[in-house]
Amino acid sequence: MEIPYVVTPRKDTGLFNSKIAIWLFLASEVMLFGGLFSGYVFLRIGADYPWPERTLPVLPGLLNTFILIASSVTVVFAWASLKLRKWVQFQIFMAITVICALVFMGFKSLEYYVKFHHQAARLVDYTMVEGHIDHEKEAGHGEGHDEHDASLVTDAKGEEIEMNVQRFQPETISFDLLRVYEPWVEDMLAEASAAGASITLADEINLNREGESDSAKQFAAGEALSLELLKKIAKAQTSNHAFNQSQRTEYLREAWDLKWDDVKSNHLLGEAAFVAAFPAGSELEPAERAKAFKRWKAGMRANFATDVTIESVKVSGGEAVPVLLDGKKFAEIERPEATAAVFKVAPGAEPLNLRFKNHDVLTDYRDGLTSISLRDGTTLAGKQGNSEMVYHYVDGIDFQYLVMQAEKKGIEPLVAIENSWIIKNNPEIAEIWEMHQQGVRLLADELSKDGREPTHKDRYRMGWQEIAYYTRLIDEGKGVEDVEIDPSAKTPPREKMVMTEQFMGPDYSRHHFPHLAIPRAEVAMDSKFTPKWNTYYAIYFTVTGLHGLHVIGGAIVLGYYLLFGRKMYLSNPEWLANRVEVGGLFWHFVDLVWIFAFPIFYLM
Amino acid sequence: MADSAEDIKKAFRLYILVGIVLFAGTLATVAVATVPWLDVGKHGFDTADLVLGLLIAATKASLVAAIFMHLNHEKPWVYWLIGMGAFFGIAMAALIFLAKFSPIHYDQFNDGGQGATTAVISD
């Protein structure tokens, strides 16, 4: 069957089918991206923290804009070539369009990669620290690492992991049998083995009924921790639990039947019982009274068997647990249960210092904790180990949020900063801050010639270019008096950024950045530069990510026409031209969204 | 619509011209945001920069829509469809703005943010 109006326009609309369809679709896309950009506006207006203005490197976004504009030109050239029946020319322009799409996604992927590997932390006093994390080399923990890959160390299994860890020296470990996450058990076993420690079952677990002696349900104290052991205990537990639950249902049914017989034989749901329970009912109108009686009866039916109670089941050598009806023993739940298995830790030559990723520990950190819980329900009791968050390179220090909080409390910003943890505890950073204040003074003098003044960001945020400049002066033996600014740049003093640094971030072999160990108790929240970090990154990744998906989708469609359009070109070239035109319209819309997204996220 | 071969050949020149203008507009957007002597209004990012940036973006978007997407010579049906999308998009944004006057709204819209209330300085 021929589909009508794929080439010939309809008389009423003057358009072929897919033209109307694509514009309808684009109208819905306007709603989609319009909603997201509106969301950006409100997140920015309503932000209760300093919005990260102009913190993204511009070059990747600029190149991506050029690439998309070029692809918009080539896609319309491709359509025009088809209209002129120039097949090879169409292929060339369409191939360039698809290549542009792939290059765009390549740059975007690079941008995302750099952000996902860049660490940020907000301290309790609202200082923001940015950089790359590692573990304190001097403390002797962790293995050696590659100087150029500062965020990785090797763990006890010889695998490279990124370090943002809490350490804990357990005396006992309690595993939730049903939720335990096996890779973490394997990690613990590897670290115990490396440290010469042993982890064994603290007490016997016997899930046999009285009189039973199934060895599959009995686990001796002192048995070594292993995944197989945990699985065996879990299997015995789930079998007992399933039996107990079905027993519980049966007993509840029996109890219900007994009570219902009692209710019927004593007329407990009759008129007399209603009047006794609800004397005011006699004053109601007959219709109201009937409704009240009906409601009372339904309530009584629902609640008459609530005095059946079952004690919590416990592990205790197979002791049966009573089911009580009206306070009297009615039946017994027979099989013991154990939802957790407790192990004790015998250290080797040194205490076992287990390592957990910060975000895997549920317990809010504070110094002196004697037990922690993990996300899989495992709890450890013992002593905290050294859990400092260590930055191998600090390439950003932002006091804007701290200043914002200080100003709300009527505290002078510079006083608040001088009293911040990072300035009081790190002399190198304190010296960098002194130099930055001199740089800001010089900038203020320069800007005052035009009647302007430095922004909050100029005053209170030191990005990597600023820090690299100050550390270079320090390394050259210079001081505050040697700080200079470029008067034409109208910025605080900075190192120049080379092109690769626009994409990959600072080159750590060229610049010197401070090393910083932050006690875990000082860290309020930490994250990579991901949607979790703040609402700016949340909306940035949402919009650019969704836009990227549109780029991929458009590239797939255009690539299909490029690779498989020859057959249609030979049979019905005008139809192919119309399809390419419609695909091109989608592509132009994708370009339109980026035309707004680039200045909004990168330049504002 | 540019249907005839002659019209399409002429359109090639127009597409190239628009492409060059878009490139130039992009450079202009970056320049007004990053070149110090082009910084309008106050130092740093302010309302003037916002308006200027969005004006340039809107101009570029209009060129893409009018020339590349052929909206300069489309049928009325297309204009109705776009108009519908634009109307509901603006209405959606307006509704969210109007929520500011609802009794249940975020304080941040009024006073620039309350934020967390924990102590600024720990000692």
XYZ file of C-alpha atoms in Angstrom:
727
model
C 0.000 0.000 0.000
C 1.271 3.464 -0.869
C 1.335 5.814 2.069
C -0.299 9.015 0.877
C 1.205 12.482 1.304
C 4.794 11.422 1.982
C 5.837 13.432 -1.057
C 2.765 15.237 -2.298
C 1.547 17.863 0.163
C -1.960 17.589 1.532
C -4.344 20.112 0.012
C -5.628 21.343 3.387
C -2.331 21.896 5.166
C -0.017 22.340 2.198
C 2.478 20.032 3.939
C 3.570 16.431 3.648
C 2.898 14.168 6.657
C 6.262 14.084 8.322
C 6.582 17.859 8.291
C 3.537 18.239 10.508
C 4.672 15.353 12.667
C 8.156 16.721 13.243
C 6.904 20.175 14.133
C 4.449 18.641 16.587
C 7.318 16.706 18.084
C 9.516 19.808 18.213
C 6.705 21.665 19.983
C 6.830 18.957 22.669
C 10.612 19.239 22.810
C 10.217 22.985 23.400
C 8.132 22.058 26.448
C 10.762 19.562 27.604
C 13.773 21.829 27.366
C 11.718 24.867 28.316
C 10.822 23.119 31.551
C 14.449 22.259 32.231
C 15.671 25.774 31.528
C 12.895 27.129 33.746
C 14.147 24.721 36.383
C 17.616 26.213 35.957
C 16.244 29.706 36.479
C 14.515 28.724 39.697
C 17.401 26.733 41.035
C 19.632 29.732 40.468
C 17.263 32.298 41.932
C 16.483 30.115 44.908
C 20.007 28.868 45.602
C 20.989 29.182 49.240
C 24.669 28.942 48.367
C 26.898 30.998 46.036
C 26.045 29.944 42.492
C 29.148 28.713 40.617
C 29.460 31.459 38.027
C 31.851 30.945 35.141
C 33.719 28.076 36.746
C 33.663 25.741 33.740
C 36.486 25.977 31.171
C 35.086 27.719 28.108
C 37.074 26.160 25.263
C 35.381 22.730 25.187
C 31.945 24.358 25.128
C 33.033 26.853 22.484
C 34.442 24.141 20.227
C 31.290 22.103 20.668
C 29.218 25.120 19.637
C 31.309 25.546 16.486
C 30.949 21.852 15.728
C 27.184 21.897 16.072
C 26.819 25.040 13.975
C 28.985 23.477 11.270
C 26.884 20.329 11.400
C 23.707 22.412 11.061
C 25.144 23.928 7.896
C 26.205 20.582 6.482
C 22.881 18.878 7.232
C 20.981 21.545 5.307
C 23.550 21.235 2.497
C 22.891 17.487 2.509
C 19.153 18.083 2.122
C 19.749 20.628 -0.652
C 22.034 18.155 -2.441
C 19.270 15.561 -2.403
C 16.811 18.085 -3.814
C 19.339 18.693 -6.622
C 19.720 14.912 -7.039
C 23.434 14.947 -6.232
C 23.871 11.687 -4.344
C 27.615 11.793 -3.710
C 27.444 15.392 -2.513
C 24.622 14.371 -0.161
C 26.770 11.552 1.229
C 29.718 13.856 1.842
C 27.713 16.469 3.702
C 25.775 13.911 5.708
C 28.991 12.092 6.655
C 30.472 15.388 7.897
C 27.314 15.962 9.934
C 27.532 12.557 11.601
C 31.266 12.975 12.245
C 30.556 16.355 13.854
C 28.033 14.645 16.125
C 30.600 12.053 17.165
C 33.250 14.702 17.818
C 30.723 16.677 19.892
C 30.016 13.612 22.033
C 33.750 12.970 22.303
C 34.411 16.413 23.756
C 31.378 16.075 26.033
C 32.604 12.695 27.295
C 36.001 14.200 28.035
C 34.397 17.051 29.963
C 32.278 14.621 31.978
C 35.270 12.355 32.663
C 37.352 15.222 34.072
C 34.467 16.352 36.278
C 33.718 12.845 37.564
C 37.347 12.480 38.646
C 37.646 15.830 40.366
C 36.931 15.810 44.095
C 35.185 18.455 46.162
C 34.469 18.699 49.866
C 32.471 21.109 51.953
C 33.878 21.500 55.412
C 31.817 22.009 58.532
C 32.729 25.712 58.485
C 31.477 26.007 54.854
C 34.900 26.203 53.252
C 34.897 24.353 49.908
C 38.022 22.423 48.974
C 38.568 21.059 45.464
C 41.259 18.826 44.061
C 42.361 15.214 43.771
C 42.391 12.849 46.722
C 44.952 10.327 47.860
C 46.032 8.835 51.115
C 48.656 10.155 53.483
C 51.934 8.657 52.338
C 53.715 9.576 55.546
C 51.315 7.573 57.710
C 52.416 4.393 55.957
C 48.959 3.323 54.955
C 48.076 2.099 51.502
C 50.483 0.978 48.812
C 52.611 3.134 46.529
C 50.984 4.916 43.651
C 51.728 6.402 40.303
C 52.742 10.052 40.657
C 50.721 10.963 37.594
C 47.612 9.243 38.792
C 47.420 10.749 42.179
C 43.966 9.590 43.082
C 44.687 5.849 42.965
C 46.421 3.473 45.348
C 46.514 -0.330 45.436
C 44.516 -2.231 48.013
C 45.221 -5.573 49.718
C 44.103 -7.445 46.599
C 46.495 -5.508 44.413
C 43.685 -3.611 42.703
C 43.830 0.127 42.200
C 41.151 1.981 44.070
C 40.431 5.591 44.689
C 40.927 6.608 48.269
C 38.323 8.557 50.160
C 38.143 6.217 53.083
C 37.217 5.773 56.669
C 39.283 3.318 58.646
C 37.973 1.215 61.481
C 39.597 -1.366 63.778
C 36.814 -3.838 64.571
C 36.625 -6.138 67.536
C 33.346 -7.651 66.345
C 31.579 -7.623 62.989
C 27.877 -8.405 62.680
C 26.651 -9.328 59.199
C 23.015 -8.996 58.157
C 22.595 -12.442 56.627
C 20.052 -11.425 54.034
C 21.530 -8.085 52.913
C 25.263 -8.689 53.220
C 27.195 -7.390 50.178
C 29.634 -10.102 49.197
C 32.382 -7.938 47.626
C 32.789 -6.143 50.949
C 33.152 -9.463 52.768
C 35.822 -10.447 50.249
C 37.615 -7.131 50.816
C 37.542 -7.674 54.584
C 38.909 -11.193 54.227
C 41.703 -9.945 51.938
C 42.672 -7.151 54.327
C 42.539 -9.554 57.310
C 44.724 -12.038 55.493
C 47.240 -9.329 54.571
C 47.337 -8.151 58.202
C 47.598 -11.657 59.675
C 44.262 -11.250 61.504
C 41.526 -13.864 61.859
C 37.742 -13.361 61.810
C 35.768 -16.178 63.440
C 32.212 -16.856 64.569
C 31.824 -15.374 68.052
C 29.176 -17.760 69.437
C 27.619 -21.005 68.318
C 24.558 -20.580 66.088
C 22.118 -23.451 66.470
C 18.952 -23.193 64.370
C 17.732 -26.694 65.166
C 14.406 -27.303 66.860
C 14.402 -28.985 70.249
C 15.288 -32.591 69.704
C 16.713 -32.010 66.234
C 20.389 -32.181 65.307
C 20.694 -31.269 61.663
C 24.365 -30.377 61.092
C 23.368 -28.055 58.244
C 21.704 -25.822 60.857
C 24.468 -25.856 63.421
C 27.530 -23.645 63.260
C 30.268 -23.875 65.833
C 31.871 -20.910 67.535
C 35.332 -20.232 66.163
C 34.469 -21.182 62.597
C 36.361 -18.929 60.180
C 34.457 -16.275 58.270
C 33.859 -17.119 54.639
C 31.172 -16.390 52.065
C 30.177 -20.060 52.096
C 29.621 -19.979 55.858
C 27.440 -16.878 55.620
C 25.426 -18.447 52.810
C 24.884 -21.659 54.814
C 23.682 -19.736 57.853
C 21.433 -17.614 55.616
C 19.988 -20.721 54.010
C 19.178 -22.302 57.379
C 17.715 -19.017 58.584
C 15.453 -18.480 55.556
C 14.184 -22.049 55.765
C 13.282 -21.587 59.452
C 11.802 -18.173 58.845
C 9.576 -19.447 56.023
C 8.340 -22.283 58.234
C 7.696 -19.945 61.165
C 5.804 -17.504 58.986
C 3.494 -20.218 57.651
C 3.018 -21.474 61.203
C 2.188 -17.942 62.333
C -0.486 -17.654 59.612
C -2.051 -20.977 60.621
C -2.144 -20.028 64.288
C -3.649 -16.653 63.526
C -6.379 -18.355 61.496
C -7.116 -20.807 64.314
C -7.218 -17.987 66.832
C -9.554 -16.000 64.579
C -11.898 -18.972 64.284
C -11.966 -19.499 68.050
C -12.636 -15.862 68.736
C -15.332 -15.697 66.080
C -17.114 -18.663 67.641
C -16.895 -16.826 70.943
C -18.328 -13.647 69.433
C -21.222 -15.477 67.819
C -22.104 -17.539 70.872
C -22.030 -14.471 73.146
C -23.773 -12.200 70.661
C -20.839 -9.805 70.889
C -21.815 -8.149 67.608
C -25.500 -7.798 68.407
C -27.691 -4.817 69.233
C -27.264 -5.225 72.989
C -23.481 -5.140 72.680
C -23.746 -2.023 70.474
C -25.959 -0.235 72.973
C -23.609 -1.168 75.811
C -20.593 0.092 73.930
C -22.263 3.200 72.466
C -25.071 4.484 74.684
C -25.382 7.749 72.769
C -26.445 5.747 69.723
C -30.019 5.613 70.939
C -30.287 9.402 70.519
C -29.499 9.282 66.813
C -32.028 9.320 63.993
C -32.853 5.761 62.806
C -30.939 6.126 59.534
C -27.882 7.569 61.315
C -28.119 4.904 63.999
C -28.188 2.144 61.405
C -25.051 3.593 59.785
C -23.289 3.874 63.150
C -24.201 0.291 64.042
C -22.835 -0.909 60.714
C -19.566 0.983 61.229
C -19.176 -0.297 64.783
C -19.739 -3.875 63.663
C -17.128 -3.541 60.879
C -14.647 -2.114 63.379
C -15.307 -4.907 65.847
C -14.893 -7.537 63.174
C -11.605 -6.066 62.140
C -10.252 -5.819 65.663
C -11.613 -8.750 67.647
C -8.549 -10.950 67.217
C -5.898 -8.408 68.212
C -5.102 -10.148 71.462
C -3.215 -12.911 69.746
C 0.444 -12.119 70.351
C 3.575 -13.816 69.213
C 6.865 -13.108 70.982
C 9.870 -12.167 68.841
C 11.784 -15.262 67.914
C 15.336 -15.502 69.242
C 18.338 -17.710 68.720
C 18.740 -19.666 71.887
C 19.628 -23.277 71.318
C 16.299 -24.223 69.801
C 14.019 -22.896 72.550
C 10.423 -22.653 71.344
C 8.609 -19.327 71.525
C 5.000 -19.112 72.751
C 1.984 -17.765 70.879
C -0.412 -16.152 73.338
C -4.165 -15.799 72.994
C -5.842 -13.631 75.634
C -2.554 -13.767 77.521
C -2.550 -17.564 77.645
C -0.255 -19.862 75.730
C -2.080 -21.056 72.640
C 0.650 -22.557 70.463
C 4.409 -22.474 69.852
C 6.546 -21.102 67.041
C 9.019 -23.858 66.785
C 12.097 -22.927 64.870
C 14.745 -20.493 66.061
C 15.887 -17.679 63.790
C 19.054 -15.667 63.441
C 19.032 -12.601 61.178
C 22.597 -11.611 61.967
C 25.841 -13.511 62.409
C 28.385 -12.005 64.793
C 32.089 -12.601 64.263
C 35.009 -11.621 66.440
C 38.306 -10.317 65.167
C 41.653 -11.553 66.474
C 44.340 -9.135 65.271
C 47.718 -10.164 63.950
C 50.953 -8.352 64.730
C 49.122 -5.038 64.208
C 45.450 -4.123 64.623
C 43.255 -4.899 61.623
C 42.570 -1.494 60.067
C 39.679 -2.058 57.677
C 39.126 0.468 54.929
C 35.650 1.599 53.813
C 34.690 4.088 51.150
C 33.259 7.130 52.822
C 29.913 6.871 51.091
C 29.492 3.214 52.112
C 29.435 4.093 55.815
C 25.968 5.051 57.043
C 26.955 6.314 60.484
C 27.561 10.059 60.565
C 31.192 10.568 61.313
C 32.330 11.951 64.639
C 35.530 11.369 66.504
C 35.484 8.547 69.019
C 32.803 6.391 67.409
C 32.886 2.853 68.767
C 30.575 1.335 66.187
C 29.705 1.996 62.577
C 27.089 0.630 60.184
C 27.543 0.025 56.506
C 24.963 0.327 53.754
C 24.405 -3.442 53.625
C 23.453 -3.603 57.326
C 26.871 -4.803 58.547
C 27.804 -3.290 61.890
C 31.302 -3.144 63.313
C 32.175 -2.489 66.944
C 35.659 -1.432 67.931
C 37.816 1.638 67.447
C 38.119 4.265 64.765
C 41.249 4.301 62.649
C 42.838 7.243 60.905
C 40.091 8.479 58.594
C 41.471 11.754 57.303
C 40.404 12.874 53.880
C 43.668 13.541 52.126
C 44.038 15.754 49.092
C 47.155 15.024 47.117
C 46.506 18.225 45.169
C 44.301 21.062 46.292
C 43.462 23.070 43.187
C 40.561 25.113 44.465
C 39.625 26.797 47.734
C 36.348 28.653 47.859
C 35.369 30.770 50.848
C 32.271 32.308 49.228
C 29.846 30.043 51.075
C 31.647 30.615 54.380
C 31.479 34.381 53.793
C 27.781 34.117 52.951
C 27.097 32.361 56.266
C 29.339 34.802 58.148
C 27.563 37.838 56.719
C 24.222 36.405 57.829
C 25.591 36.271 61.372
C 27.121 39.744 61.136
C 30.705 38.434 61.168
C 33.324 40.201 59.053
C 34.251 37.962 56.095
C 37.996 38.245 56.556
C 37.669 37.473 60.259
C 35.589 34.420 59.448
C 38.152 33.229 56.908
C 41.084 33.794 59.278
C 39.236 31.572 61.766
C 38.432 28.843 59.280
C 39.895 25.395 59.836
C 41.942 25.425 56.661
C 43.693 28.741 57.356
C 44.354 27.890 60.984
C 45.696 24.430 60.290
C 47.658 24.670 57.053
C 50.491 27.242 56.939
C 51.047 26.819 53.203
C 47.418 27.582 52.417
C 47.472 30.439 54.914
C 50.422 31.924 53.042
C 48.620 31.446 49.715
C 45.608 33.228 51.185
C 47.778 36.162 52.299
C 49.125 36.496 48.789
C 45.632 36.315 47.371
C 44.501 39.157 49.577
C 47.360 41.238 48.191
C 46.317 40.266 44.672
C 42.735 41.315 45.394
C 43.963 44.663 46.763
C 45.884 45.253 43.550
C 42.841 44.267 41.508
C 40.620 46.585 43.527
C 43.022 49.474 42.844
C 42.962 48.704 39.145
C 39.160 48.377 38.940
C 38.583 51.516 40.987
C 39.975 53.537 38.065
C 36.744 52.617 36.220
C 34.573 52.987 39.299
C 34.248 49.229 39.709
C 35.220 46.727 42.382
C 36.167 43.053 42.637
C 33.354 40.516 42.838
C 32.792 38.078 45.685
C 34.263 35.409 43.466
C 37.427 37.451 42.874
C 37.844 38.070 46.592
C 36.965 34.735 48.112
C 37.525 32.020 45.540
C 41.006 30.797 44.582
C 40.820 28.605 41.509
C 43.699 26.497 40.286
C 45.238 29.276 38.234
C 45.440 31.531 41.279
C 46.816 28.798 43.550
C 49.389 27.745 40.937
C 50.604 31.354 40.638
C 51.004 31.810 44.392
C 52.760 28.467 44.881
C 55.149 29.352 42.067
C 56.049 32.560 43.884
C 56.542 30.624 47.120
C 58.747 28.060 45.367
C 60.827 30.930 43.927
C 61.365 32.255 47.447
C 59.152 35.287 46.880
C 56.571 36.768 49.180
C 53.410 38.839 49.395
C 55.199 41.954 48.180
C 56.053 40.195 44.897
C 52.438 39.545 43.928
C 51.574 41.297 40.664
C 48.495 41.424 38.475
C 48.020 41.874 34.756
C 46.111 45.192 34.672
C 44.429 44.366 31.368
C 43.095 41.013 32.584
C 40.922 42.491 35.352
C 41.277 39.299 37.375
C 43.243 38.266 40.459
C 46.776 37.102 39.634
C 46.754 33.842 37.701
C 48.935 31.361 35.880
C 48.135 31.190 32.185
C 46.100 28.186 31.056
C 47.449 26.155 28.138
C 45.048 24.580 25.666
C 45.182 21.029 27.046
C 44.394 22.369 30.490
C 41.124 23.752 29.138
C 40.078 20.144 28.539
C 41.930 18.076 31.122
C 42.206 20.488 34.032
C 45.530 21.660 35.479
C 48.699 19.843 34.483
C 49.985 18.566 37.817
C 53.493 18.068 36.486
C 53.726 21.770 35.571
C 52.201 23.297 38.679
C 52.646 22.804 42.383
C 49.492 22.402 44.421
C 49.264 22.060 48.201
C 48.812 18.729 49.939
C 46.090 18.697 52.590
C 44.887 16.155 55.153
C 41.467 17.013 56.554
C 40.202 15.240 59.691
C 37.012 13.445 58.765
C 35.084 15.278 61.499
C 35.738 18.563 59.656
C 34.163 17.277 56.431
C 30.442 17.993 56.222
C 29.932 16.555 52.766
C 32.114 15.414 49.915
C 31.458 14.485 46.344
C 33.001 14.414 42.934
C 31.773 17.128 40.552
C 28.571 15.204 39.859
C 24.875 16.014 40.233
C 25.245 15.224 43.953
C 27.628 18.121 44.569
C 25.162 20.962 44.151
C 22.084 22.001 42.176
C 24.214 23.746 39.549
C 25.891 20.483 38.597
C 22.600 18.645 38.908
C 20.905 20.872 36.329
C 24.078 21.101 34.207
C 24.328 17.326 33.840
C 20.575 16.977 33.355
C 20.386 19.498 30.513
C 23.663 18.663 28.788
C 23.155 14.940 29.312
C 19.661 15.003 27.834
C 20.945 17.183 25.028
C 23.743 14.667 24.426
C 21.184 11.874 24.172
C 19.362 13.930 21.565
C 22.619 14.336 19.659
C 23.122 10.569 19.694
C 19.540 9.934 18.589
C 19.793 12.475 15.772
C 23.129 11.041 14.661
C 21.626 7.556 14.503
C 18.764 8.752 12.293
C 21.001 10.796 10.016
C 23.505 7.959 9.874
C 20.724 5.618 8.801
C 19.891 7.883 5.860
C 23.578 8.088 4.994
C 24.211 4.350 5.064
C 20.882 2.896 3.945
C 19.253 5.685 1.926
C 20.569 4.618 -1.477
C 17.709 2.216 -2.142
C 15.079 4.832 -1.408
C 17.015 7.410 -3.394
C 16.843 5.180 -6.430
C 13.122 4.419 -6.036
C 11.731 7.704 -4.656
C 14.319 10.452 -4.178
C 11.811 13.116 -3.196
C 10.591 10.963 -0.320
C 14.165 10.555 0.919
C 14.704 14.300 0.561
C 11.631 14.928 2.701
C 12.826 12.490 5.353
C 16.263 14.081 5.412
C 14.645 17.495 5.686
C 12.639 16.338 8.671
C 15.709 14.741 10.286
C 17.534 17.991 9.626
C 14.794 19.937 11.401
C 15.379 17.808 14.503
C 19.112 18.411 14.158
C 18.636 22.162 13.962
C 16.519 22.027 17.091
C 19.337 20.209 18.894
C 21.649 23.011 17.745
C 19.131 25.602 18.985
C 19.107 24.087 22.465
C 22.899 24.168 22.592
C 22.931 27.797 21.403
C 21.171 28.620 24.680
C 22.783 25.980 26.881
C 26.363 27.038 26.113
C 26.155 30.676 27.300
C 23.846 29.815 30.198
C 26.036 27.097 31.719
C 29.511 28.181 30.636
C 29.410 31.981 30.485
C 26.909 33.069 33.125
C 9.712 26.524 0.356
C 12.840 26.588 -1.814
C 11.676 23.971 -4.297
C 13.226 24.855 -7.599
C 16.821 23.958 -8.395
C 17.595 27.653 -8.914
C 16.192 28.593 -5.503
C 18.170 25.841 -3.813
C 21.426 26.883 -5.494
C 20.873 30.434 -4.244
C 20.079 29.048 -0.808
C 23.570 27.469 -0.581
C 25.099 30.940 -0.480
C 22.595 32.044 2.148
C 23.319 28.994 4.334
C 27.044 29.680 4.218
C 26.466 33.334 5.100
C 24.232 32.397 8.027
C 26.789 29.845 9.178
C 29.494 32.536 9.209
C 27.197 34.876 11.133
C 26.528 32.104 13.671
C 30.250 31.495 14.125
C 30.792 35.216 14.594
C 27.897 35.381 17.051
C 29.431 32.567 19.092
C 32.760 34.357 19.231
C 30.919 37.520 20.231
C 29.138 35.661 23.046
C 32.435 34.414 24.440
C 34.143 37.763 23.908
C 31.581 39.809 25.851
C 31.814 37.260 28.672
C 35.583 36.896 28.877
C 37.329 39.928 27.358
C 37.701 42.558 30.110
C 37.282 45.680 27.981
C 34.043 44.263 26.518
C 32.557 43.695 29.998
C 29.390 45.811 30.147
C 27.787 46.911 33.384
C 29.540 46.053 36.632
C 32.746 44.055 36.843
C 31.993 40.354 36.630
C 28.687 38.776 35.727
C 25.639 41.003 36.176
C 22.251 41.658 34.608
C 23.757 43.526 31.659
C 25.892 40.495 30.779
C 22.862 38.253 31.144
C 20.720 40.366 28.816
C 23.492 40.760 26.262
C 24.327 37.048 26.274
C 20.709 36.013 25.875
C 20.136 38.614 23.150
C 23.010 37.221 21.110
C 21.746 33.677 21.714
C 18.213 34.655 20.696
C 19.503 36.283 17.501
C 21.468 33.179 16.611
C 18.485 30.976 17.399
C 16.247 33.134 15.201
C 18.645 32.782 12.283
C 18.759 29.008 12.685
C 14.977 28.841 12.908
C 14.291 31.198 10.026
C 16.921 30.098 7.517
C 18.006 26.557 8.340
C 14.570 25.396 9.519
C 12.879 27.312 6.659
C 10.511 29.130 8.981
C 10.820 32.270 6.866
C 8.589 30.684 4.219
C 6.576 27.953 5.841
C 2.881 27.156 5.749
C 0.515 28.581 8.406
C 0.021 25.148 9.961
C 3.674 25.099 11.024
C 3.394 28.541 12.584
C 0.336 27.390 14.523
C 2.186 24.325 15.826
C 5.216 26.335 16.897
C 2.992 28.998 18.383
C 1.202 26.339 20.431
C 4.495 25.006 21.740
C 5.749 28.486 22.539
C 2.484 29.469 24.223
C 2.401 26.443 26.504
C 6.111 26.720 27.192
C 5.762 30.338 28.275
C 2.606 29.511 30.225
C 4.446 26.724 32.057
C 7.291 29.035 33.000
C 4.834 31.769 33.978
C 2.911 29.403 36.228
C 6.101 28.519 38.043
C 6.941 32.202 38.452
C 3.445 32.884 39.726
C 4.002 30.225 42.387
C 6.162 32.817 44.075
C 2.970 34.476 45.288
C 1.554 31.283 46.705
C 1.452 30.997 50.517
C 3.624 27.921 50.220
C 6.823 29.039 48.560
C 10.509 29.059 49.099
C 11.894 31.814 51.293
C 14.918 32.007 49.024
C 12.878 33.858 46.422
C 12.320 36.690 48.846
C 15.481 37.158 50.751
C 18.242 35.461 48.818
C 18.323 32.308 50.894
C 18.200 31.214 54.471
C 20.423 28.186 53.994
C 21.562 25.939 56.820
C 21.710 27.358 60.318
C 24.741 25.557 61.759
C 27.508 27.691 63.217
C 29.890 29.420 60.838
C 32.921 29.173 63.070
C 33.472 26.060 65.131
C 35.462 27.739 67.899
